[in-house]
mmCIF file of C-alpha atoms in Angstrom:
data_model
loop_
_atom_site.group_PDB
_atom_site.id
_atom_site.type_symbol
_atom_site.label_atom_id
_atom_site.label_comp_id
_atom_site.label_asym_id
_atom_site.label_seq_id
_atom_site.Cartn_x
_atom_site.Cartn_y
_atom_site.Cartn_z
ATOM 1 C CA MET Z 98 26.959 -56.744 -43.191
ATOM 2 C CA PRO Z 99 28.412 -57.575 -39.731
ATOM 3 C CA VAL Z 100 30.124 -60.972 -39.560
ATOM 4 C CA ILE Z 101 31.351 -62.185 -36.168
ATOM 5 C CA SER Z 102 33.092 -65.297 -34.881
ATOM 6 C CA VAL Z 103 32.525 -64.870 -31.128
ATOM 7 C CA PRO Z 104 29.179 -63.825 -29.565
ATOM 8 C CA GLN Z 105 30.618 -60.994 -27.461
ATOM 9 C CA ALA Z 106 31.710 -59.180 -30.633
ATOM 10 C CA PHE Z 107 28.164 -57.979 -31.307
ATOM 11 C CA ASN Z 108 26.357 -55.328 -29.287
ATOM 12 C CA GLU Z 109 23.779 -52.844 -30.587
ATOM 13 C CA ASP Z 110 24.716 -49.548 -28.943
ATOM 14 C CA GLU Z 111 22.654 -46.962 -30.829
ATOM 15 C CA LEU Z 112 19.011 -47.956 -30.321
ATOM 16 C CA TYR Z 113 16.693 -45.663 -28.328
ATOM 17 C CA VAL Z 114 12.936 -45.650 -27.730
ATOM 18 C CA ASP Z 115 11.170 -42.300 -27.247
ATOM 19 C CA LEU Z 116 8.521 -42.922 -24.594
ATOM 20 C CA ARG Z 117 6.491 -39.771 -25.282
ATOM 21 C CA ARG Z 118 3.769 -41.726 -27.109
ATOM 22 C CA ILE Z 119 3.322 -44.022 -24.101
ATOM 23 C CA TYR Z 120 3.811 -41.635 -21.172
ATOM 24 C CA GLY Z 121 3.195 -38.203 -22.658
ATOM 25 C CA ARG Z 122 6.698 -37.088 -21.668
ATOM 26 C CA SER Z 123 9.863 -37.284 -23.722
ATOM 27 C CA LEU Z 124 12.289 -39.805 -22.310
ATOM 28 C CA PHE Z 125 14.794 -41.564 -24.544
ATOM 29 C CA LEU Z 126 15.300 -45.137 -23.407
ATOM 30 C CA LYS Z 127 18.711 -46.558 -24.326
ATOM 31 C CA CYS Z 128 18.120 -50.221 -25.157
ATOM 32 C CA GLU Z 129 21.019 -52.374 -23.962
ATOM 33 C CA GLY Z 130 19.448 -55.786 -24.426
ATOM 34 C CA PHE Z 131 20.278 -56.365 -28.071
ATOM 35 C CA ASN Z 132 23.313 -58.639 -27.841
ATOM 36 C CA PHE Z 133 23.734 -62.378 -27.439
ATOM 37 C CA ALA Z 134 23.799 -62.063 -23.639
ATOM 38 C CA GLY Z 135 20.615 -60.019 -23.655
ATOM 39 C CA SER Z 136 21.709 -57.234 -21.323
ATOM 40 C CA ILE Z 137 24.081 -54.389 -20.553
ATOM 41 C CA LYS Z 138 26.097 -56.780 -18.372
ATOM 42 C CA LEU Z 139 27.899 -58.039 -21.472
ATOM 43 C CA LYS Z 140 30.075 -54.906 -21.394
ATOM 44 C CA ALA Z 141 31.221 -55.351 -17.808
ATOM 45 C CA ALA Z 142 31.667 -59.113 -18.242
ATOM 46 C CA SER Z 143 33.861 -58.630 -21.323
ATOM 47 C CA GLU Z 144 36.022 -55.971 -19.659
ATOM 48 C CA MET Z 145 36.508 -57.978 -16.457
ATOM 49 C CA VAL Z 146 37.366 -61.225 -18.233
ATOM 50 C CA GLU Z 147 39.820 -59.523 -20.608
ATOM 51 C CA ALA Z 148 41.520 -57.724 -17.706
ATOM 52 C CA ALA Z 149 41.832 -60.986 -15.750
ATOM 53 C CA GLU Z 150 43.428 -62.639 -18.781
ATOM 54 C CA ARG Z 151 45.870 -59.732 -19.277
ATOM 55 C CA ASP Z 152 46.833 -59.851 -15.611
ATOM 56 C CA GLY Z 153 47.443 -63.603 -15.726
ATOM 57 C CA LEU Z 154 44.708 -64.362 -13.199
ATOM 58 C CA LEU Z 155 42.611 -66.300 -15.701
ATOM 59 C CA ARG Z 156 44.473 -69.138 -17.397
ATOM 60 C CA PRO Z 157 43.675 -72.448 -19.107
ATOM 61 C CA GLY Z 158 42.188 -74.705 -16.431
ATOM 62 C CA SER Z 159 40.769 -71.819 -14.414
ATOM 63 C CA ILE Z 160 37.147 -71.966 -13.295
ATOM 64 C CA LEU Z 161 35.308 -68.666 -13.343
ATOM 65 C CA ILE Z 162 32.968 -68.052 -10.410
ATOM 66 C CA GLU Z 163 30.693 -65.103 -9.786
ATOM 67 C CA SER Z 164 27.753 -64.077 -7.661
ATOM 68 C CA SER Z 165 24.907 -62.781 -9.829
ATOM 69 C CA SER Z 166 21.162 -62.297 -9.676
ATOM 70 C CA GLY Z 167 20.979 -63.197 -13.352
ATOM 71 C CA ASN Z 168 22.183 -60.962 -16.169
ATOM 72 C CA LEU Z 169 25.903 -60.942 -15.405
ATOM 73 C CA GLY Z 170 25.708 -64.687 -14.933
ATOM 74 C CA VAL Z 171 24.282 -65.079 -18.424
ATOM 75 C CA ALA Z 172 26.941 -62.783 -19.916
ATOM 76 C CA LEU Z 173 29.756 -64.695 -18.206
ATOM 77 C CA SER Z 174 28.192 -68.014 -19.233
ATOM 78 C CA MET Z 175 28.265 -66.906 -22.843
ATOM 79 C CA ILE Z 176 31.834 -65.614 -22.690
ATOM 80 C CA ALA Z 177 33.062 -68.684 -20.797
ATOM 81 C CA ALA Z 178 31.501 -70.942 -23.436
ATOM 82 C CA SER Z 179 33.116 -68.889 -26.199
ATOM 83 C CA LYS Z 180 36.550 -68.955 -24.576
ATOM 84 C CA GLY Z 181 36.496 -72.515 -23.259
ATOM 85 C CA TYR Z 182 36.349 -71.788 -19.520
ATOM 86 C CA ARG Z 183 34.184 -73.511 -16.962
ATOM 87 C CA PHE Z 184 31.895 -71.174 -15.061
ATOM 88 C CA MET Z 185 29.843 -71.393 -11.862
ATOM 89 C CA CYS Z 186 27.185 -68.788 -11.155
ATOM 90 C CA VAL Z 187 26.176 -68.420 -7.511
ATOM 91 C CA THR Z 188 22.672 -66.995 -7.390
ATOM 92 C CA ASP Z 189 19.657 -67.205 -5.102
ATOM 93 C CA SER Z 190 16.045 -68.306 -5.217
ATOM 94 C CA ARG Z 191 14.865 -64.954 -6.662
ATOM 95 C CA CYS Z 192 16.726 -65.596 -9.917
ATOM 96 C CA ASN Z 193 14.254 -66.138 -12.749
ATOM 97 C CA LEU Z 194 13.940 -69.791 -13.709
ATOM 98 C CA SER Z 195 14.425 -69.032 -17.398
ATOM 99 C CA THR Z 196 17.689 -67.251 -16.566
ATOM 100 C CA ARG Z 197 18.969 -70.293 -14.701
ATOM 101 C CA TRP Z 198 18.020 -72.547 -17.609
ATOM 102 C CA LEU Z 199 19.778 -70.229 -20.039
ATOM 103 C CA MET Z 200 23.030 -70.342 -18.055
ATOM 104 C CA GLU Z 201 22.829 -74.122 -17.877
ATOM 105 C CA ALA Z 202 22.137 -74.321 -21.626
ATOM 106 C CA LEU Z 203 25.392 -72.421 -22.160
ATOM 107 C CA GLY Z 204 27.234 -75.067 -20.147
ATOM 108 C CA SER Z 205 27.507 -73.289 -16.809
ATOM 109 C CA GLN Z 206 26.923 -74.696 -13.345
ATOM 110 C CA VAL Z 207 24.360 -72.769 -11.301
ATOM 111 C CA HIS Z 208 24.398 -72.918 -7.502
ATOM 112 C CA VAL Z 209 21.247 -71.524 -5.864
ATOM 113 C CA ILE Z 210 21.385 -70.100 -2.346
ATOM 114 C CA THR Z 211 18.030 -70.730 -0.669
ATOM 115 C CA GLU Z 212 18.536 -69.106 2.756
ATOM 116 C CA PRO Z 213 19.549 -65.450 3.243
ATOM 117 C CA ASP Z 214 22.175 -64.356 5.731
ATOM 118 C CA VAL Z 215 20.556 -62.948 8.883
ATOM 119 C CA HIS Z 216 22.367 -59.605 8.556
ATOM 120 C CA SER Z 217 23.305 -59.267 4.870
ATOM 121 C CA GLY Z 218 20.484 -61.070 3.081
ATOM 122 C CA PHE Z 219 20.812 -63.269 0.019
ATOM 123 C CA LEU Z 220 23.753 -61.306 -1.367
ATOM 124 C CA GLY Z 221 25.740 -61.790 1.826
ATOM 125 C CA ALA Z 222 25.015 -65.517 1.745
ATOM 126 C CA ARG Z 223 26.092 -65.717 -1.898
ATOM 127 C CA LEU Z 224 29.361 -63.906 -1.196
ATOM 128 C CA THR Z 225 30.125 -66.167 1.755
ATOM 129 C CA PHE Z 226 29.685 -69.224 -0.469
ATOM 130 C CA VAL Z 227 31.929 -67.786 -3.198
ATOM 131 C CA ARG Z 228 34.702 -66.890 -0.733
ATOM 132 C CA ALA Z 229 34.605 -70.366 0.819
ATOM 133 C CA LEU Z 230 34.822 -72.106 -2.561
ATOM 134 C CA CYS Z 231 37.719 -69.903 -3.708
ATOM 135 C CA ALA Z 232 39.576 -70.632 -0.467
ATOM 136 C CA SER Z 233 39.097 -74.371 -0.985
ATOM 137 C CA ASP Z 234 40.339 -74.612 -4.585
ATOM 138 C CA PRO Z 235 42.870 -72.293 -6.293
ATOM 139 C CA ARG Z 236 41.412 -73.035 -9.725
ATOM 140 C CA TYR Z 237 38.456 -70.763 -8.958
ATOM 141 C CA VAL Z 238 38.838 -67.195 -10.211
ATOM 142 C CA TRP Z 239 36.390 -64.680 -8.778
ATOM 143 C CA LEU Z 240 36.087 -61.524 -10.877
ATOM 144 C CA ASN Z 241 34.045 -59.904 -8.066
ATOM 145 C CA GLN Z 242 31.774 -57.497 -9.905
ATOM 146 C CA TYR Z 243 31.103 -55.688 -6.615
ATOM 147 C CA THR Z 244 34.657 -54.348 -6.226
ATOM 148 C CA ASN Z 245 36.138 -54.771 -9.712
ATOM 149 C CA GLU Z 246 36.900 -51.331 -11.202
ATOM 150 C CA ASP Z 247 36.664 -52.741 -14.726
ATOM 151 C CA ASN Z 248 32.939 -53.005 -14.000
ATOM 152 C CA TRP Z 249 32.448 -49.229 -13.944
ATOM 153 C CA LYS Z 250 35.244 -48.558 -16.432
ATOM 154 C CA ALA Z 251 33.339 -50.545 -19.081
ATOM 155 C CA HIS Z 252 30.573 -47.941 -18.939
ATOM 156 C CA TYR Z 253 32.970 -45.015 -18.654
ATOM 157 C CA ARG Z 254 34.635 -46.208 -21.859
ATOM 158 C CA ARG Z 255 31.593 -47.417 -23.788
ATOM 159 C CA THR Z 256 28.085 -46.696 -22.472
ATOM 160 C CA ALA Z 257 28.460 -43.047 -21.500
ATOM 161 C CA PRO Z 258 30.398 -41.979 -24.637
ATOM 162 C CA ALA Z 259 27.746 -43.669 -26.788
ATOM 163 C CA ILE Z 260 25.042 -41.588 -25.066
ATOM 164 C CA ALA Z 261 27.109 -38.415 -25.409
ATOM 165 C CA ARG Z 262 27.506 -38.947 -29.155
ATOM 166 C CA GLU Z 263 23.757 -39.204 -29.684
ATOM 167 C CA PHE Z 264 22.706 -36.523 -27.181
ATOM 168 C CA PRO Z 265 25.280 -33.704 -27.088
ATOM 169 C CA ARG Z 266 22.718 -31.505 -25.245
ATOM 170 C CA LEU Z 267 21.891 -34.089 -22.575
ATOM 171 C CA ASP Z 268 20.428 -32.571 -19.397
ATOM 172 C CA VAL Z 269 19.590 -35.539 -17.172
ATOM 173 C CA LEU Z 270 20.554 -39.211 -17.157
ATOM 174 C CA PHE Z 271 18.643 -41.871 -15.195
ATOM 175 C CA VAL Z 272 20.663 -44.967 -14.256
ATOM 176 C CA GLY Z 273 19.597 -47.940 -12.158
ATOM 177 C CA ALA Z 274 21.758 -48.879 -9.180
ATOM 178 C CA GLY Z 275 22.755 -52.503 -8.611
ATOM 179 C CA THR Z 276 26.475 -53.078 -8.185
ATOM 180 C CA THR Z 277 26.573 -49.398 -9.299
ATOM 181 C CA GLY Z 278 29.037 -50.239 -12.075
ATOM 182 C CA THR Z 279 26.871 -48.719 -14.828
ATOM 183 C CA LEU Z 280 25.914 -45.801 -12.573
ATOM 184 C CA MET Z 281 29.476 -44.915 -11.556
ATOM 185 C CA GLY Z 282 30.944 -45.326 -15.035
ATOM 186 C CA CYS Z 283 28.362 -42.987 -16.562
ATOM 187 C CA ALA Z 284 28.476 -40.544 -13.652
ATOM 188 C CA ARG Z 285 32.261 -40.259 -13.769
ATOM 189 C CA PHE Z 286 32.221 -39.688 -17.528
ATOM 190 C CA PHE Z 287 29.588 -36.946 -17.452
ATOM 191 C CA LYS Z 288 31.207 -35.290 -14.428
ATOM 192 C CA GLU Z 289 34.140 -34.566 -16.762
ATOM 193 C CA TRP Z 290 31.998 -33.579 -19.765
ATOM 194 C CA HIS Z 291 31.859 -30.107 -21.313
ATOM 195 C CA ARG Z 292 28.436 -29.291 -19.840
ATOM 196 C CA PRO Z 293 26.647 -30.271 -16.614
ATOM 197 C CA VAL Z 294 24.468 -33.373 -16.701
ATOM 198 C CA ARG Z 295 22.260 -34.244 -13.774
ATOM 199 C CA ILE Z 296 22.783 -37.869 -12.689
ATOM 200 C CA VAL Z 297 19.720 -39.444 -11.077
ATOM 201 C CA ALA Z 298 20.211 -42.885 -9.557
ATOM 202 C CA ILE Z 299 17.227 -45.241 -9.559
ATOM 203 C CA ASP Z 300 17.041 -47.719 -6.690
ATOM 204 C CA SER Z 301 14.470 -50.193 -5.390
ATOM 205 C CA VAL Z 302 12.607 -49.693 -2.124
ATOM 206 C CA GLY Z 303 14.056 -52.232 0.301
ATOM 207 C CA SER Z 304 17.606 -51.739 -0.990
ATOM 208 C CA VAL Z 305 20.342 -50.499 1.372
ATOM 209 C CA THR Z 306 22.475 -48.986 -1.418
ATOM 210 C CA PHE Z 307 21.803 -45.382 -0.399
ATOM 211 C CA GLY Z 308 21.207 -46.008 3.281
ATOM 212 C CA GLY Z 309 17.585 -47.093 3.146
ATOM 213 C CA ALA Z 310 16.072 -49.700 5.435
ATOM 214 C CA PRO Z 311 16.342 -53.286 4.169
ATOM 215 C CA GLY Z 312 13.115 -54.819 2.948
ATOM 216 C CA ARG Z 313 11.652 -57.534 0.781
ATOM 217 C CA ARG Z 314 12.760 -57.402 -2.870
ATOM 218 C CA MET Z 315 11.546 -60.104 -5.236
ATOM 219 C CA ILE Z 316 12.628 -58.686 -8.605
ATOM 220 C CA PRO Z 317 16.308 -59.323 -9.415
ATOM 221 C CA GLY Z 318 18.568 -56.689 -10.942
ATOM 222 C CA LEU Z 319 18.542 -53.406 -9.046
ATOM 223 C CA GLY Z 320 19.053 -52.840 -5.343
ATOM 224 C CA THR Z 321 21.254 -54.665 -2.902
ATOM 225 C CA SER Z 322 21.312 -55.958 0.670
ATOM 226 C CA VAL Z 323 24.999 -55.052 1.103
ATOM 227 C CA PRO Z 324 26.336 -51.500 0.483
ATOM 228 C CA PRO Z 325 28.135 -51.557 -2.911
ATOM 229 C CA PRO Z 326 31.880 -50.811 -2.598
ATOM 230 C CA LEU Z 327 31.991 -49.176 -6.054
ATOM 231 C CA LEU Z 328 29.533 -46.427 -5.104
ATOM 232 C CA ASP Z 329 30.805 -42.863 -4.640
ATOM 233 C CA GLU Z 330 27.808 -40.665 -3.844
ATOM 234 C CA ALA Z 331 29.764 -37.507 -4.649
ATOM 235 C CA TYR Z 332 29.004 -38.187 -8.321
ATOM 236 C CA ILE Z 333 25.244 -38.616 -7.786
ATOM 237 C CA ASP Z 334 22.826 -35.690 -7.778
ATOM 238 C CA GLU Z 335 19.613 -37.396 -6.733
ATOM 239 C CA VAL Z 336 18.209 -40.784 -5.827
ATOM 240 C CA ILE Z 337 14.738 -42.046 -6.691
ATOM 241 C CA GLN Z 338 13.490 -45.153 -4.896
ATOM 242 C CA VAL Z 339 10.828 -47.180 -6.664
ATOM 243 C CA GLU Z 340 8.368 -49.640 -5.171
ATOM 244 C CA GLU Z 341 8.370 -53.021 -6.900
ATOM 245 C CA ALA Z 342 4.658 -52.615 -7.560
ATOM 246 C CA ASP Z 343 5.509 -49.542 -9.673
ATOM 247 C CA THR Z 344 8.215 -51.530 -11.464
ATOM 248 C CA ILE Z 345 5.583 -54.069 -12.481
ATOM 249 C CA ARG Z 346 3.142 -51.366 -13.541
ATOM 250 C CA ALA Z 347 5.780 -49.769 -15.777
ATOM 251 C CA CYS Z 348 6.784 -53.080 -17.369
ATOM 252 C CA ARG Z 349 3.202 -54.004 -18.132
ATOM 253 C CA ARG Z 350 2.392 -50.554 -19.474
ATOM 254 C CA LEU Z 351 5.349 -50.731 -21.849
ATOM 255 C CA ALA Z 352 4.374 -54.260 -22.893
ATOM 256 C CA ARG Z 353 0.879 -53.112 -23.832
ATOM 257 C CA SER Z 354 2.549 -50.766 -26.309
ATOM 258 C CA GLY Z 355 4.635 -53.594 -27.762
ATOM 259 C CA PHE Z 356 7.872 -53.112 -25.796
ATOM 260 C CA LEU Z 357 8.736 -56.090 -23.583
ATOM 261 C CA PHE Z 358 11.404 -54.957 -21.118
ATOM 262 C CA GLY Z 359 12.859 -56.446 -17.953
ATOM 263 C CA GLY Z 360 12.400 -55.521 -14.319
ATOM 264 C CA SER Z 361 15.412 -53.219 -14.108
ATOM 265 C CA THR Z 362 14.060 -51.265 -17.074
ATOM 266 C CA GLY Z 363 10.631 -50.962 -15.490
ATOM 267 C CA THR Z 364 12.230 -49.595 -12.331
ATOM 268 C CA ALA Z 365 14.314 -47.078 -14.292
ATOM 269 C CA VAL Z 366 11.323 -45.892 -16.331
ATOM 270 C CA SER Z 367 9.083 -45.583 -13.275
ATOM 271 C CA GLY Z 368 11.689 -43.560 -11.386
ATOM 272 C CA ALA Z 369 12.484 -41.367 -14.376
ATOM 273 C CA MET Z 370 8.837 -40.552 -15.035
ATOM 274 C CA SER Z 371 8.343 -39.693 -11.373
ATOM 275 C CA TRP Z 372 11.266 -37.242 -11.556
ATOM 276 C CA LEU Z 373 10.161 -35.744 -14.865
ATOM 277 C CA ALA Z 374 6.644 -35.180 -13.520
ATOM 278 C CA GLN Z 375 8.194 -32.836 -10.940
ATOM 279 C CA HIS Z 376 10.808 -31.130 -13.121
ATOM 280 C CA ASP Z 377 10.192 -31.357 -16.856
ATOM 281 C CA GLU Z 378 8.782 -28.222 -18.460
ATOM 282 C CA GLY Z 379 9.228 -29.626 -21.938
ATOM 283 C CA ASP Z 380 12.742 -28.446 -22.658
ATOM 284 C CA LEU Z 381 14.890 -31.066 -20.922
ATOM 285 C CA THR Z 382 16.739 -33.758 -22.856
ATOM 286 C CA ALA Z 383 16.436 -36.893 -20.731
ATOM 287 C CA VAL Z 384 17.839 -40.391 -21.223
ATOM 288 C CA ALA Z 385 17.302 -43.531 -19.152
ATOM 289 C CA ILE Z 386 19.229 -46.771 -19.514
ATOM 290 C CA ALA Z 387 17.222 -49.942 -20.167
ATOM 291 C CA PRO Z 388 19.532 -52.768 -19.049
ATOM 292 C CA ASP Z 389 17.641 -55.739 -20.465
ATOM 293 C CA LEU Z 390 14.604 -57.145 -22.259
ATOM 294 C CA GLY Z 391 11.614 -58.932 -20.812
ATOM 295 C CA GLU Z 392 11.647 -62.539 -21.989
ATOM 296 C CA ARG Z 393 13.384 -63.716 -18.808
ATOM 297 C CA TYR Z 394 10.560 -62.254 -16.707
ATOM 298 C CA LEU Z 395 7.666 -64.076 -18.354
ATOM 299 C CA ASP Z 396 7.205 -66.336 -15.320
ATOM 300 C CA THR Z 397 7.359 -63.440 -12.823
ATOM 301 C CA ILE Z 398 6.536 -59.837 -13.761
ATOM 302 C CA TYR Z 399 4.401 -60.878 -16.730
ATOM 303 C CA GLN Z 400 2.783 -63.833 -14.968
ATOM 304 C CA SER Z 401 -0.470 -62.605 -13.414
ATOM 305 C CA ASN Z 402 -0.673 -65.262 -10.683
ATOM 306 C CA TRP Z 403 2.859 -64.443 -9.505
ATOM 307 C CA VAL Z 404 2.073 -60.718 -9.390
ATOM 308 C CA HIS Z 405 -1.279 -61.268 -7.682
ATOM 309 C CA ASP Z 406 0.167 -63.532 -4.977
ATOM 310 C CA LEU Z 407 3.028 -61.174 -4.092
ATOM 311 C CA TYR Z 408 1.605 -57.700 -4.749
ATOM 312 C CA GLY Z 409 -2.167 -58.015 -4.888
ATOM 313 C CA GLU Z 410 -4.858 -57.473 -7.474
ATOM 314 C CA ASP Z 411 -4.436 -53.693 -7.431
ATOM 315 C CA VAL Z 412 -1.102 -53.864 -9.262
ATOM 316 C CA LEU Z 413 -2.684 -55.728 -12.157
ATOM 317 C CA ALA Z 414 -5.499 -53.212 -12.421
ATOM 318 C CA THR Z 415 -3.488 -49.962 -12.258
ATOM 319 C CA ALA Z 416 -0.784 -50.263 -14.929
ATOM 320 C CA ASP Z 417 -1.909 -46.994 -16.520
ATOM 321 C CA GLU Z 418 -1.236 -44.899 -13.420
ATOM 322 C CA MET Z 419 1.741 -42.561 -13.313
ATOM 323 C CA PRO Z 420 4.549 -43.677 -10.986
ATOM 324 C CA THR Z 421 5.192 -41.992 -7.650
ATOM 325 C CA GLY Z 422 8.816 -42.544 -6.674
ATOM 326 C CA THR Z 423 10.438 -41.192 -3.537
ATOM 327 C CA ARG Z 424 12.991 -38.448 -4.221
ATOM 328 C CA SER Z 425 16.027 -37.516 -2.164
ATOM 329 C CA THR Z 426 18.387 -34.721 -3.225
ATOM 330 C CA ARG Z 427 22.113 -35.241 -3.459
ATOM 331 C CA ALA Z 428 24.967 -32.989 -4.535
ATOM 332 C CA ARG Z 429 23.995 -30.328 -7.094
ATOM 333 C CA GLU Z 430 20.802 -28.351 -6.638
ATOM 334 C CA GLN Z 431 20.257 -26.737 -10.035
ATOM 335 C CA ILE Z 432 18.802 -28.483 -13.048
ATOM 336 C CA PRO Z 433 21.244 -27.986 -15.918
ATOM 337 C CA GLY Z 434 20.050 -25.809 -18.755
#
């Protein structure tokens, strides 16, 4: 019987869902939402906070500050409450309302940016605010998930080895790209592994992460309006870009089978199924990472009026259709056997 005294001590790391019954193709979905922060971001948050404490950057009286579209903000809110730090999350108007309420319930201050930067979007505006506040008061400590190497190291040390233990014959791994911390940690680990694993990055249409044109993105989590400093494309084999309408279709299709997942998971599943439809002959072992669960998206992705107003009636009526992501090839050309 597990007994813990701090919330960050618990994280279920061995739960997978086989999506064959739902999609007709075998894809093992690694569920990262079963911890008290509700997402994979707990790993990066824990590693970054502990490193800042070891380095003497985070001390009694410090105020944590971070830019986040939601999940990292919740994880840091939880850890800050556990450790006795104050925390300010700088987010924007796309952040789910329930996520903001959750951070506030944990004692955090939430600052919402309502106007995007002309050139760098909402993320650029958030970063400008964080930098200005840090410059004005030395008590603020910015972990900076966008450049902090402990972000990707958390997944190099924990997420990827956990997958390798369960799937020693892994052929392809699908990972969503946000800050690219999860993506780069897993990609670096499997680049060094004893057998080749194809790394397929899943991004949102409208994201500039892999050089695409900027566009409207309403679902927080994956994608970015500023190129992520942590990204090294040499470790990535392919990129699949997913329309937000397909993200919603995937989430709702999973929900109708009893699995309520978040937007990032819907994007990852949609992109993975698009890739498998082109490549899978039945003998590939494929895993996708599901970063979070769906309760925080009840007023957006799972709210029919919200979906209808932003994406049209067609999205609500076509949840059973197979996804059609856009594929671009990266480094290695052969599918591992």
